[in-house]
Every structure is written in structure tokens, then in C-alpha cells.
mmCIF file of C-alpha atoms and ligand atoms in Angstrom:
data_model
loop_
_atom_site.group_PDB
_atom_site.id
_atom_site.type_symbol
_atom_site.label_atom_id
_atom_site.label_comp_id
_atom_site.label_asym_id
_atom_site.label_seq_id
_atom_site.Cartn_x
_atom_site.Cartn_y
_atom_site.Cartn_z
ATOM 1 C CA MET A 395 126.746 81.439 153.710
ATOM 2 C CA LYS A 396 127.622 84.967 152.594
ATOM 3 C CA THR A 397 129.504 87.575 154.607
ATOM 4 C CA ASN A 398 129.223 91.334 154.418
ATOM 5 C CA GLU A 399 130.329 92.593 151.073
ATOM 6 C CA THR A 400 133.766 93.828 150.165
ATOM 7 C CA SER A 401 132.693 97.081 148.583
ATOM 8 C CA SER A 402 134.257 98.819 145.647
ATOM 9 C CA GLU A 403 133.623 102.231 144.200
ATOM 10 C CA THR A 404 134.192 100.934 140.716
ATOM 11 C CA GLU A 405 131.226 101.396 138.441
ATOM 12 C CA LEU A 406 132.228 98.620 136.029
ATOM 13 C CA GLY A 407 129.701 99.387 133.338
ATOM 14 C CA GLY A 408 126.711 100.284 135.495
ATOM 15 C CA GLN A 409 124.269 98.032 137.281
ATOM 16 C CA PHE A 410 121.508 95.641 136.296
ATOM 17 C CA THR A 411 118.830 94.020 138.425
ATOM 18 C CA PHE A 412 117.628 90.621 137.240
ATOM 19 C CA PRO A 413 113.841 90.811 136.778
ATOM 20 C CA THR A 414 111.623 89.519 139.614
ATOM 21 C CA THR A 415 114.706 89.199 141.826
ATOM 22 C CA GLU A 416 116.598 91.003 144.552
ATOM 23 C CA LEU A 417 119.833 90.402 142.635
ATOM 24 C CA THR A 418 121.685 93.461 141.302
ATOM 25 C CA VAL A 419 125.053 93.089 139.572
ATOM 26 C CA ARG A 420 127.552 95.308 137.799
ATOM 27 C CA ARG A 421 127.324 94.790 134.048
ATOM 28 C CA MET A 422 130.988 93.778 133.806
ATOM 29 C CA GLY A 423 131.271 90.317 135.313
ATOM 30 C CA TYR A 424 133.629 87.387 134.935
ATOM 31 C CA GLY A 425 133.291 83.943 133.296
ATOM 32 C CA ALA A 426 135.219 81.200 135.082
ATOM 33 C CA MET A 427 135.462 78.570 132.342
ATOM 34 C CA GLN A 428 139.085 79.457 131.511
ATOM 35 C CA LEU A 429 140.167 78.537 135.054
ATOM 36 C CA ALA A 430 140.077 74.773 134.392
ATOM 37 C CA GLY A 431 142.854 72.956 132.541
ATOM 38 C CA PRO A 432 143.237 72.793 128.733
ATOM 39 C CA GLY A 433 140.032 71.728 126.994
ATOM 40 C CA VAL A 434 138.108 72.798 130.138
ATOM 41 C CA TRP A 435 139.350 69.539 131.652
ATOM 42 C CA GLY A 436 141.237 68.885 134.862
ATOM 43 C CA PRO A 437 143.071 71.366 137.056
ATOM 44 C CA PRO A 438 144.829 74.464 135.724
ATOM 45 C CA LYS A 439 148.613 74.465 135.358
ATOM 46 C CA ASP A 440 148.845 77.108 138.079
ATOM 47 C CA PRO A 441 146.001 76.911 140.623
ATOM 48 C CA GLU A 442 147.403 79.905 142.554
ATOM 49 C CA ALA A 443 147.108 82.044 139.423
ATOM 50 C CA ALA A 444 143.463 80.956 139.059
ATOM 51 C CA VAL A 445 142.769 81.956 142.665
ATOM 52 C CA ALA A 446 144.499 85.295 142.048
ATOM 53 C CA VAL A 447 142.308 86.045 139.004
ATOM 54 C CA LEU A 448 139.114 85.450 140.991
ATOM 55 C CA ARG A 449 140.263 87.524 143.966
ATOM 56 C CA GLN A 450 141.369 90.345 141.695
ATOM 57 C CA ALA A 451 138.029 90.305 139.898
ATOM 58 C CA VAL A 452 136.061 90.628 143.122
ATOM 59 C CA ALA A 453 138.478 93.188 144.573
ATOM 60 C CA SER A 454 137.927 95.253 141.411
ATOM 61 C CA GLY A 455 134.165 95.299 141.921
ATOM 62 C CA VAL A 456 132.999 92.283 139.906
ATOM 63 C CA ASN A 457 129.940 90.797 141.603
ATOM 64 C CA HIS A 458 128.690 88.441 138.866
ATOM 65 C CA ILE A 459 130.592 85.223 138.212
ATOM 66 C CA ASP A 460 129.508 82.629 135.679
ATOM 67 C CA THR A 461 130.503 79.018 136.234
ATOM 68 C CA SER A 462 129.446 75.390 135.932
ATOM 69 C CA ASP A 463 130.241 72.148 137.650
ATOM 70 C CA PHE A 464 131.017 70.714 134.223
ATOM 71 C CA TYR A 465 134.077 72.982 133.931
ATOM 72 C CA GLY A 466 136.843 70.651 135.001
ATOM 73 C CA PRO A 467 134.483 68.952 135.956
ATOM 74 C CA GLN A 468 134.107 70.350 139.478
ATOM 75 C CA VAL A 469 137.509 72.047 139.236
ATOM 76 C CA THR A 470 136.288 75.566 138.515
ATOM 77 C CA ASN A 471 133.648 75.534 141.254
ATOM 78 C CA GLN A 472 136.174 74.217 143.748
ATOM 79 C CA ILE A 473 138.620 77.000 142.809
ATOM 80 C CA ILE A 474 135.860 79.605 143.209
ATOM 81 C CA ARG A 475 135.093 78.229 146.667
ATOM 82 C CA ARG A 476 138.742 78.197 147.646
ATOM 83 C CA ALA A 477 139.336 81.734 146.382
ATOM 84 C CA LEU A 478 136.180 83.490 147.561
ATOM 85 C CA HIS A 479 134.310 81.536 150.254
ATOM 86 C CA PRO A 480 132.772 82.850 152.460
ATOM 87 C CA TYR A 481 131.354 84.883 149.615
ATOM 88 C CA PRO A 482 130.781 88.645 149.673
ATOM 89 C CA ARG A 483 127.069 89.300 150.245
ATOM 90 C CA GLU A 484 126.650 91.064 146.903
ATOM 91 C CA LEU A 485 128.305 88.317 144.811
ATOM 92 C CA VAL A 486 125.948 86.559 142.394
ATOM 93 C CA ILE A 487 127.201 83.181 141.183
ATOM 94 C CA VAL A 488 125.412 81.860 138.117
ATOM 95 C CA THR A 489 125.833 78.214 137.221
ATOM 96 C CA LYS A 490 124.436 75.940 134.536
ATOM 97 C CA LEU A 491 123.068 72.447 134.153
ATOM 98 C CA GLY A 492 122.257 70.202 131.221
ATOM 99 C CA ALA A 493 125.574 68.521 130.451
ATOM 100 C CA THR A 494 127.999 66.053 131.918
ATOM 101 C CA ARG A 495 131.660 65.283 131.256
ATOM 102 C CA PRO A 496 132.440 61.566 130.961
ATOM 103 C CA PRO A 497 136.052 60.409 131.458
ATOM 104 C CA ASP A 498 136.858 60.951 127.752
ATOM 105 C CA GLY A 499 136.412 64.715 128.315
ATOM 106 C CA SER A 500 133.476 65.025 125.904
ATOM 107 C CA TRP A 501 130.349 67.070 126.622
ATOM 108 C CA GLN A 502 127.179 64.961 126.843
ATOM 109 C CA PRO A 503 123.579 65.952 127.585
ATOM 110 C CA ALA A 504 122.371 65.355 131.157
ATOM 111 C CA THR A 505 118.717 66.358 131.193
ATOM 112 C CA SER A 506 116.823 63.760 133.225
ATOM 113 C CA ARG A 507 115.274 64.662 136.589
ATOM 114 C CA LYS A 508 117.874 62.499 138.309
ATOM 115 C CA GLU A 509 120.805 64.119 136.482
ATOM 116 C CA LEU A 510 119.547 67.678 136.982
ATOM 117 C CA THR A 511 118.853 67.088 140.672
ATOM 118 C CA ALA A 512 122.283 65.539 141.160
ATOM 119 C CA GLY A 513 123.772 68.485 139.253
ATOM 120 C CA VAL A 514 122.201 70.987 141.647
ATOM 121 C CA HIS A 515 123.585 69.117 144.648
ATOM 122 C CA ASP A 516 127.039 68.863 143.018
ATOM 123 C CA ASN A 517 127.079 72.638 142.435
ATOM 124 C CA LEU A 518 125.898 73.346 145.988
ATOM 125 C CA ARG A 519 128.564 71.090 147.476
ATOM 126 C CA ASN A 520 131.444 72.273 145.287
ATOM 127 C CA LEU A 521 130.573 75.953 145.663
ATOM 128 C CA GLY A 522 129.777 75.631 149.372
ATOM 129 C CA LEU A 523 126.286 77.129 149.107
ATOM 130 C CA ASP A 524 122.838 76.339 150.570
ATOM 131 C CA ALA A 525 121.039 77.624 147.461
ATOM 132 C CA LEU A 526 122.135 78.593 143.937
ATOM 133 C CA ASP A 527 121.433 82.238 142.960
ATOM 134 C CA ILE A 528 120.706 81.533 139.282
ATOM 135 C CA VAL A 529 120.818 78.275 137.334
ATOM 136 C CA ASN A 530 120.778 78.297 133.543
ATOM 137 C CA TYR A 531 119.332 75.290 131.766
ATOM 138 C CA ARG A 532 121.897 74.830 128.980
ATOM 139 C CA THR A 533 120.807 72.894 125.892
ATOM 140 C CA MET A 534 123.381 70.763 124.154
ATOM 141 C CA GLY A 535 122.671 71.968 120.627
ATOM 142 C CA ALA A 536 125.762 72.700 118.574
ATOM 143 C CA ILE A 537 128.228 75.001 120.405
ATOM 144 C CA HIS A 538 127.774 77.699 117.753
ATOM 145 C CA GLY A 539 124.008 77.616 117.759
ATOM 146 C CA PRO A 540 120.997 76.148 119.490
ATOM 147 C CA LYS A 541 118.655 73.588 117.931
ATOM 148 C CA GLU A 542 114.871 73.859 118.116
ATOM 149 C CA GLY A 543 113.080 71.326 120.318
ATOM 150 C CA SER A 544 111.086 71.379 123.524
ATOM 151 C CA ILE A 545 112.961 72.196 126.748
ATOM 152 C CA ALA A 546 109.802 72.012 128.873
ATOM 153 C CA GLU A 547 110.705 68.866 130.813
ATOM 154 C CA PRO A 548 114.110 69.944 132.139
ATOM 155 C CA VAL A 549 112.857 73.488 132.849
ATOM 156 C CA MET A 550 109.956 72.001 134.866
ATOM 157 C CA VAL A 551 112.500 70.007 136.870
ATOM 158 C CA LEU A 552 114.458 73.193 137.608
ATOM 159 C CA ALA A 553 111.195 74.909 138.624
ATOM 160 C CA ASP A 554 110.557 72.041 141.057
ATOM 161 C CA LEU A 555 114.062 72.438 142.493
ATOM 162 C CA GLN A 556 113.357 76.164 142.792
ATOM 163 C CA ARG A 557 110.188 75.425 144.794
ATOM 164 C CA GLN A 558 112.324 73.236 147.085
ATOM 165 C CA GLY A 559 114.552 76.271 147.749
ATOM 166 C CA LEU A 560 117.680 74.841 146.145
ATOM 167 C CA ILE A 561 117.596 77.295 143.207
ATOM 168 C CA ARG A 562 116.612 80.957 143.600
ATOM 169 C CA HIS A 563 116.165 81.928 139.940
ATOM 170 C CA ILE A 564 116.208 80.291 136.511
ATOM 171 C CA GLY A 565 117.796 81.202 133.191
ATOM 172 C CA VAL A 566 118.302 79.397 129.893
ATOM 173 C CA SER A 567 121.339 79.007 127.676
ATOM 174 C CA ASN A 568 122.102 78.078 124.073
ATOM 175 C CA VAL A 569 118.446 78.528 123.220
ATOM 176 C CA THR A 570 116.211 79.813 120.448
ATOM 177 C CA ALA A 571 113.589 82.535 120.905
ATOM 178 C CA THR A 572 110.922 79.811 120.836
ATOM 179 C CA GLN A 573 112.656 77.946 123.639
ATOM 180 C CA VAL A 574 112.903 81.141 125.708
ATOM 181 C CA SER A 575 109.132 81.626 125.342
ATOM 182 C CA GLU A 576 108.504 78.006 126.246
ATOM 183 C CA ALA A 577 110.602 78.346 129.416
ATOM 184 C CA GLN A 578 108.717 81.568 130.275
ATOM 185 C CA SER A 579 105.438 79.647 130.113
ATOM 186 C CA ILE A 580 106.791 77.479 132.977
ATOM 187 C CA THR A 581 108.697 79.923 135.180
ATOM 188 C CA ASP A 582 110.166 83.438 135.316
ATOM 189 C CA VAL A 583 113.303 83.525 133.155
ATOM 190 C CA VAL A 584 115.788 86.066 134.493
ATOM 191 C CA CYS A 585 118.570 85.680 131.935
ATOM 192 C CA VAL A 586 119.481 84.148 128.592
ATOM 193 C CA GLN A 587 123.072 83.093 127.896
ATOM 194 C CA ASN A 588 123.882 82.562 124.218
ATOM 195 C CA ASN A 589 126.839 82.816 121.844
ATOM 196 C CA TYR A 590 127.045 86.462 120.743
ATOM 197 C CA ASN A 591 129.789 88.951 119.928
ATOM 198 C CA LEU A 592 130.829 91.625 117.445
ATOM 199 C CA ALA A 593 131.050 89.082 114.634
ATOM 200 C CA HIS A 594 128.357 86.587 115.650
ATOM 201 C CA ARG A 595 125.036 88.336 115.876
ATOM 202 C CA ASP A 596 122.306 85.780 115.310
ATOM 203 C CA ASP A 597 120.570 86.999 118.484
ATOM 204 C CA ASP A 598 120.137 90.687 117.648
ATOM 205 C CA ALA A 599 116.337 90.436 117.557
ATOM 206 C CA LEU A 600 116.221 88.239 120.664
ATOM 207 C CA ILE A 601 118.353 90.737 122.610
ATOM 208 C CA ASP A 602 115.999 93.586 121.758
ATOM 209 C CA ASN A 603 112.987 91.483 122.718
ATOM 210 C CA LEU A 604 114.551 90.510 126.058
ATOM 211 C CA ALA A 605 115.491 94.145 126.691
ATOM 212 C CA ARG A 606 111.835 95.115 126.372
ATOM 213 C CA GLN A 607 111.052 92.565 129.104
ATOM 214 C CA GLY A 608 113.954 93.592 131.346
ATOM 215 C CA ILE A 609 115.595 90.165 131.008
ATOM 216 C CA ALA A 610 119.398 89.947 130.973
ATOM 217 C CA PHE A 611 121.222 88.725 127.877
ATOM 218 C CA VAL A 612 124.634 87.340 128.808
ATOM 219 C CA PRO A 613 126.780 86.599 125.765
ATOM 220 C CA PHE A 614 129.093 83.646 125.974
ATOM 221 C CA PHE A 615 132.196 83.825 123.765
ATOM 222 C CA PRO A 616 132.131 87.662 124.005
ATOM 223 C CA LEU A 617 135.726 87.658 122.740
ATOM 224 C CA GLY A 618 135.171 84.826 120.276
ATOM 225 C CA GLY A 619 135.802 82.024 122.782
ATOM 226 C CA PHE A 620 138.002 79.280 121.335
ATOM 227 C CA THR A 621 138.345 81.327 118.119
ATOM 228 C CA PRO A 622 139.432 84.801 119.311
ATOM 229 C CA LEU A 623 137.886 87.713 117.406
ATOM 230 C CA GLN A 624 140.071 89.011 114.612
ATOM 231 C CA SER A 625 139.127 91.884 112.338
ATOM 232 C CA THR A 626 141.097 94.600 110.602
ATOM 233 C CA THR A 627 138.303 97.069 111.465
ATOM 234 C CA LEU A 628 138.446 96.094 115.129
ATOM 235 C CA SER A 629 142.245 96.450 115.183
ATOM 236 C CA ALA A 630 142.085 99.805 113.383
ATOM 237 C CA VAL A 631 139.534 101.172 115.860
ATOM 238 C CA ALA A 632 141.595 99.918 118.798
ATOM 239 C CA ASP A 633 144.771 101.519 117.390
ATOM 240 C CA ARG A 634 142.966 104.803 116.901
ATOM 241 C CA LEU A 635 141.678 104.775 120.489
ATOM 242 C CA GLY A 636 144.971 103.558 121.934
ATOM 243 C CA VAL A 637 143.418 100.446 123.493
ATOM 244 C CA LYS A 638 143.412 96.690 122.787
ATOM 245 C CA PRO A 639 141.031 95.108 120.254
ATOM 246 C CA MET A 640 139.473 92.888 122.948
ATOM 247 C CA GLN A 641 138.677 96.013 124.984
ATOM 248 C CA VAL A 642 136.848 97.517 122.033
ATOM 249 C CA ALA A 643 134.927 94.251 121.524
ATOM 250 C CA LEU A 644 133.743 94.309 125.152
ATOM 251 C CA ALA A 645 132.943 98.019 125.101
ATOM 252 C CA TRP A 646 130.880 97.471 121.945
ATOM 253 C CA LEU A 647 128.797 94.851 123.783
ATOM 254 C CA LEU A 648 128.175 97.241 126.687
ATOM 255 C CA HIS A 649 126.997 99.883 124.202
ATOM 256 C CA ARG A 650 124.885 97.403 122.231
ATOM 257 C CA CYS A 651 122.047 97.162 124.751
ATOM 258 C CA ALA A 652 121.557 97.978 128.436
ATOM 259 C CA ASN A 653 120.397 94.437 129.271
ATOM 260 C CA ILE A 654 123.712 92.893 128.136
ATOM 261 C CA LEU A 655 125.866 91.645 131.008
ATOM 262 C CA LEU A 656 129.463 90.617 130.288
ATOM 263 C CA ILE A 657 131.271 87.517 131.526
ATOM 264 C CA PRO A 658 134.555 87.513 129.565
ATOM 265 C CA GLY A 659 136.764 84.576 130.510
ATOM 266 C CA THR A 660 140.454 84.734 131.244
ATOM 267 C CA SER A 661 143.073 82.821 133.192
ATOM 268 C CA SER A 662 145.310 85.892 133.403
ATOM 269 C CA VAL A 663 145.240 88.832 135.818
ATOM 270 C CA ALA A 664 146.712 91.064 133.093
ATOM 271 C CA HIS A 665 143.888 90.195 130.673
ATOM 272 C CA LEU A 666 141.347 90.546 133.487
ATOM 273 C CA ARG A 667 142.553 94.105 134.137
ATOM 274 C CA GLU A 668 142.294 94.939 130.426
ATOM 275 C CA ASN A 669 138.807 93.483 130.250
ATOM 276 C CA LEU A 670 137.567 95.347 133.314
ATOM 277 C CA ALA A 671 139.053 98.611 132.024
ATOM 278 C CA SER A 672 136.930 98.309 128.886
ATOM 279 C CA ALA A 673 133.906 99.277 130.996
ATOM 280 C CA GLU A 674 135.345 102.821 131.008
ATOM 281 C CA LEU A 675 135.605 103.028 127.229
ATOM 282 C CA LYS A 676 132.983 105.229 125.553
ATOM 283 C CA LEU A 677 132.470 104.709 121.829
ATOM 284 C CA SER A 678 131.090 107.371 119.491
ATOM 285 C CA GLN A 679 128.177 106.743 117.148
ATOM 286 C CA GLN A 680 130.640 106.827 114.259
ATOM 287 C CA THR A 681 132.850 104.187 115.873
ATOM 288 C CA LEU A 682 129.837 102.048 116.717
ATOM 289 C CA ALA A 683 128.729 102.209 113.086
ATOM 290 C CA GLU A 684 132.207 101.096 111.976
ATOM 291 C CA LEU A 685 132.076 98.181 114.390
ATOM 292 C CA ASP A 686 128.517 97.262 113.363
ATOM 293 C CA ALA A 687 129.815 96.887 109.831
ATOM 294 C CA ILE A 688 131.996 93.943 110.890
ATOM 295 C CA ALA A 689 128.942 91.748 111.255
ATOM 296 C CA ALA A 690 127.023 93.519 108.504
ATOM 297 C CA GLU A 691 129.790 92.515 106.101
ATOM 298 C CA ALA A 692 129.246 88.930 107.214
ATOM 299 C CA GLY A 693 125.538 89.278 106.421
ATOM 300 C CA ALA A 694 124.139 89.956 109.891
ATOM 301 C CA ALA A 695 121.235 92.287 110.497
ATOM 302 C CA SER A 696 121.769 95.810 111.736
ATOM 303 C CA PRO A 697 120.647 96.182 115.365
ATOM 304 C CA SER A 698 118.883 98.864 117.274
ATOM 305 C CA ARG A 699 120.707 100.204 120.293
ATOM 306 C CA THR A 700 119.326 101.287 123.626
ATOM 307 C CA ARG A 701 122.337 103.257 124.859
ATOM 308 C CA THR A 702 124.070 106.019 123.045
ATOM 309 C CA ALA A 703 127.460 107.647 123.411
ATOM 310 C CA ASN A 704 128.517 110.857 121.754
ATOM 311 C CA GLU A 705 132.222 110.492 121.542
ATOM 312 C CA ASP A 706 135.013 108.006 121.981
ATOM 313 C CA LYS A 707 136.375 108.435 125.472
ATOM 314 C CA ARG A 708 138.369 106.295 127.873
HETATM 315 N N1 LIG B 1039 126.492 78.794 128.347
HETATM 316 C C1 LIG B 1039 127.421 78.258 127.609
HETATM 317 O O1 LIG B 1039 127.177 77.344 126.844
HETATM 318 C C2 LIG B 1039 128.817 78.780 127.668
HETATM 319 C C3 LIG B 1039 129.749 78.374 126.693
HETATM 320 C C4 LIG B 1039 131.018 78.894 126.764
HETATM 321 C C5 LIG B 1039 131.358 79.787 127.766
HETATM 322 N N2 LIG B 1039 130.447 80.145 128.710
HETATM 323 C C6 LIG B 1039 130.759 81.132 129.759
HETATM 324 O O2 LIG B 1039 131.109 82.337 129.100
HETATM 325 C C7 LIG B 1039 132.371 82.793 129.583
HETATM 326 C C8 LIG B 1039 133.087 83.543 128.476
HETATM 327 O O3 LIG B 1039 133.358 82.678 127.411
HETATM 328 P P1 LIG B 1039 134.807 82.097 127.111
HETATM 329 O O4 LIG B 1039 135.687 82.269 128.288
HETATM 330 O O5 LIG B 1039 134.616 80.756 126.574
HETATM 331 O O6 LIG B 1039 135.274 82.976 125.893
HETATM 332 P P2 LIG B 1039 135.717 84.507 125.721
HETATM 333 O O7 LIG B 1039 135.481 85.266 126.977
HETATM 334 O O8 LIG B 1039 135.106 84.978 124.465
HETATM 335 O O9 LIG B 1039 137.267 84.371 125.426
HETATM 336 C C9 LIG B 1039 138.152 83.757 126.301
HETATM 337 C C10 LIG B 1039 139.459 83.658 125.571
HETATM 338 O O10 LIG B 1039 139.961 84.963 125.310
HETATM 339 C C11 LIG B 1039 141.240 85.137 125.934
HETATM 340 N N3 LIG B 1039 141.245 86.473 126.512
HETATM 341 C C12 LIG B 1039 140.535 86.957 127.538
HETATM 342 N N4 LIG B 1039 140.798 88.242 127.750
HETATM 343 C C13 LIG B 1039 141.715 88.602 126.831
HETATM 344 C C14 LIG B 1039 142.397 89.814 126.550
HETATM 345 N N5 LIG B 1039 142.176 90.918 127.260
HETATM 346 N N6 LIG B 1039 143.293 89.822 125.523
HETATM 347 C C15 LIG B 1039 143.538 88.726 124.800
HETATM 348 N N7 LIG B 1039 142.911 87.536 125.017
HETATM 349 C C16 LIG B 1039 142.013 87.486 126.032
HETATM 350 C C17 LIG B 1039 141.330 84.049 126.977
HETATM 351 O O11 LIG B 1039 142.687 83.650 127.125
HETATM 352 P P3 LIG B 1039 143.510 83.957 128.482
HETATM 353 O O12 LIG B 1039 143.038 82.984 129.489
HETATM 354 O O13 LIG B 1039 144.920 83.761 128.061
HETATM 355 O O14 LIG B 1039 143.211 85.381 128.842
HETATM 356 C C18 LIG B 1039 140.516 82.939 126.353
HETATM 357 O O15 LIG B 1039 141.285 82.181 125.454
HETATM 358 C C19 LIG B 1039 133.076 81.521 130.021
HETATM 359 O O16 LIG B 1039 134.151 81.781 130.880
HETATM 360 C C20 LIG B 1039 131.935 80.739 130.635
HETATM 361 O O17 LIG B 1039 131.724 81.161 131.982
HETATM 362 C C21 LIG B 1039 129.169 79.660 128.655
#
């Protein structure tokens, strides 16, 4: 289903290979949730603009797109198919299961074998694929934090679907460290997708632990999601560097740890360009310490860092 790749020389933050896989992506990817209508429901106001964002992302070297059939529902996957199918060979599309969207637009758990199996087939059909590269099992704990509880049953269902060849690799999302370990006792986990950004750093220890295992950590809400990041420190740093605050927030994530892959969401080509350009931004140790203080002030733990940069540089 995939054609030869459209290549790009762009480095876009360096590369990462998902463990136990043949899948290598650039660290700066794209999250497609913003392509659906308001409230992640229905079609976007301007479907052509949504198509343009996706094509621009791929033309710029992005080869990791995050999506779900519950964005819209179906809308986002159908736009991805329309914009990019037949897909470049190197493109990795990551989707997620575990929720459904009833007609009232709410988000409800969908974790039974029947629902998960139907969800895989819905994603395959709407994306126009024979197999899904990576599927995250997404728990429906609170949006700002996962809840403890066994995820063994749904992960075993995904492992069965993997054995049938419908899913290549498995990840987990909105999960605790205990749930990650539980999933790892069932199958190889190639990525974890949780809420994490400059100001929301509950997962600092988990990120470091995953880094030691070579597992990707993919923050959702890297820019604050529905509540965009706002901080006088962030704005001051951005002013000093002559860039936008959101660019600094993304660059900080790339510096935070080498296993962090970015999927910032946007419905705008202008914002997409800004976000992709942040992969070129090098932050000094002094700037990183200033930015670390944003969360430290809010009581978060100070992290370790696996990449270093000596000076701020675009
Ligand atoms: N696993 C999960 O449970 C889960 C949950 C949520 C999201 N996700 C995934 O994670 C991806 C990222 O999360 P997200 O899209 O919710 O949040 P986000 O990337 O933190 O922020 C998106 C918001 O920031 C704005 N934005 C983007 N670039 C900007 C820029 N350069 N300057 C100013 N504003 C900018 C967007 O508006 P514009 O459209 O106007 O640019 C949008 O309102 C999603 O697209 C989705 O694929 C996963």
C-alpha cells in the first residue's frame, strides 16, 4: 500500500528507531487531532486547508503522523488518506484504540474484544491500509492523568490482532508506569503516549526509565493542548532568542531526552512551519535551566537529561 518515499534532506530533530521494529522516524512528527472540526467532532471548516497541512508536513520531511479513528470520528483518518495515499514508504502512521464517540460527541471507553477488533478494521478502512504500523491502547482515565487499573485484557486483544497481522507494533497511552510494565509482560511496547510538556511533568521518571529501554515517549499536549502553554519565563526566553514561545516549548522537549518524539497538532500551515523550525533551535544549559524552573516552580521534580547543548542557536 506504500509507494517509494518522497525524500527530504531535512533533519527535523534527528531520527529514532522504535525498539524491536524496522520503523525509523524523524523526531519531529505531526499530530492530526486538530484536523477535525471544533471539539474534535465533524469535518473541519476548510478541508482543503487540512489536506494542505498534511502535505506540507510530509513535504518538509515529517514521517511520523499520530491519529485516531475517534478524531471526527473517522474524519481525520479520511483526510489523511485523501491527502497522502498512496503513502510514502517511510511514513509511519500511529493510531489509537480504546474509545468511541457516540452521537453526543462525548468520549466513551471501548475496550471489549469486539470493540477493539472493530476499531482496527475501521482504522484500516479509513486510512486505506492492510496493516497498522503502531496502535496505542489508550486508557480513558482523566484527560490530564491516567488512573491505575489493569489493562491486561485489552492489550492481550491487541496482541492477538498483532498475531493476525493487522497490527505491526503496540504502544500504550494515558498510562501509569505500572500499566506500562503490565503491557510489557504481554507484548513488546514500542512507545508510550502521555500528557507531558514544559509545565506538566508528572512523567519525568517514566521518560528516563523508557529511555533506558529504548522505548519512545511521545508527549500529547506538547503545547498545552486545549490550554495553550503560557509562562512569562517561556515568553522571555523566546523574546531573547527571537523565536515564538511555542517553538521554545517544542525545542525544550527535543532537548529533554533523546527518546522523546514530537507530534504537535495544528490546523495551520503557518503554525506547522513554526513548529517544524523548532527542530533547528539549540538551547544552552542556562536556558534549559531557566525553562526547567517553570515546572519546578509548580512543584515538579527536576529531570535528568540525555542530550546536551552548549549554546542557544537557531
Ligand atoms: N493519546 C491521547 O490521549 C492524545 C490526547 C490528545 C492529543 N493526542 C495527540 O497529540 C497531538 C498533539 O496534541 P494536541 O494537538 O491536542 O495539542 P498541542 O499540540 O499541545 O496543541 C495544539 C494547539 O496548539 C495550537 N498551535 C499549534 N502550533 C502552534 C503555534 N506554532 N503557535 C500557536 N499555537 C499553535 C493549535 O492551534 P492551531 O490549529 O490554530 O495551530 C492547537 O490549538 C494531537 O494532535 C493528537 O494526535 C493524543
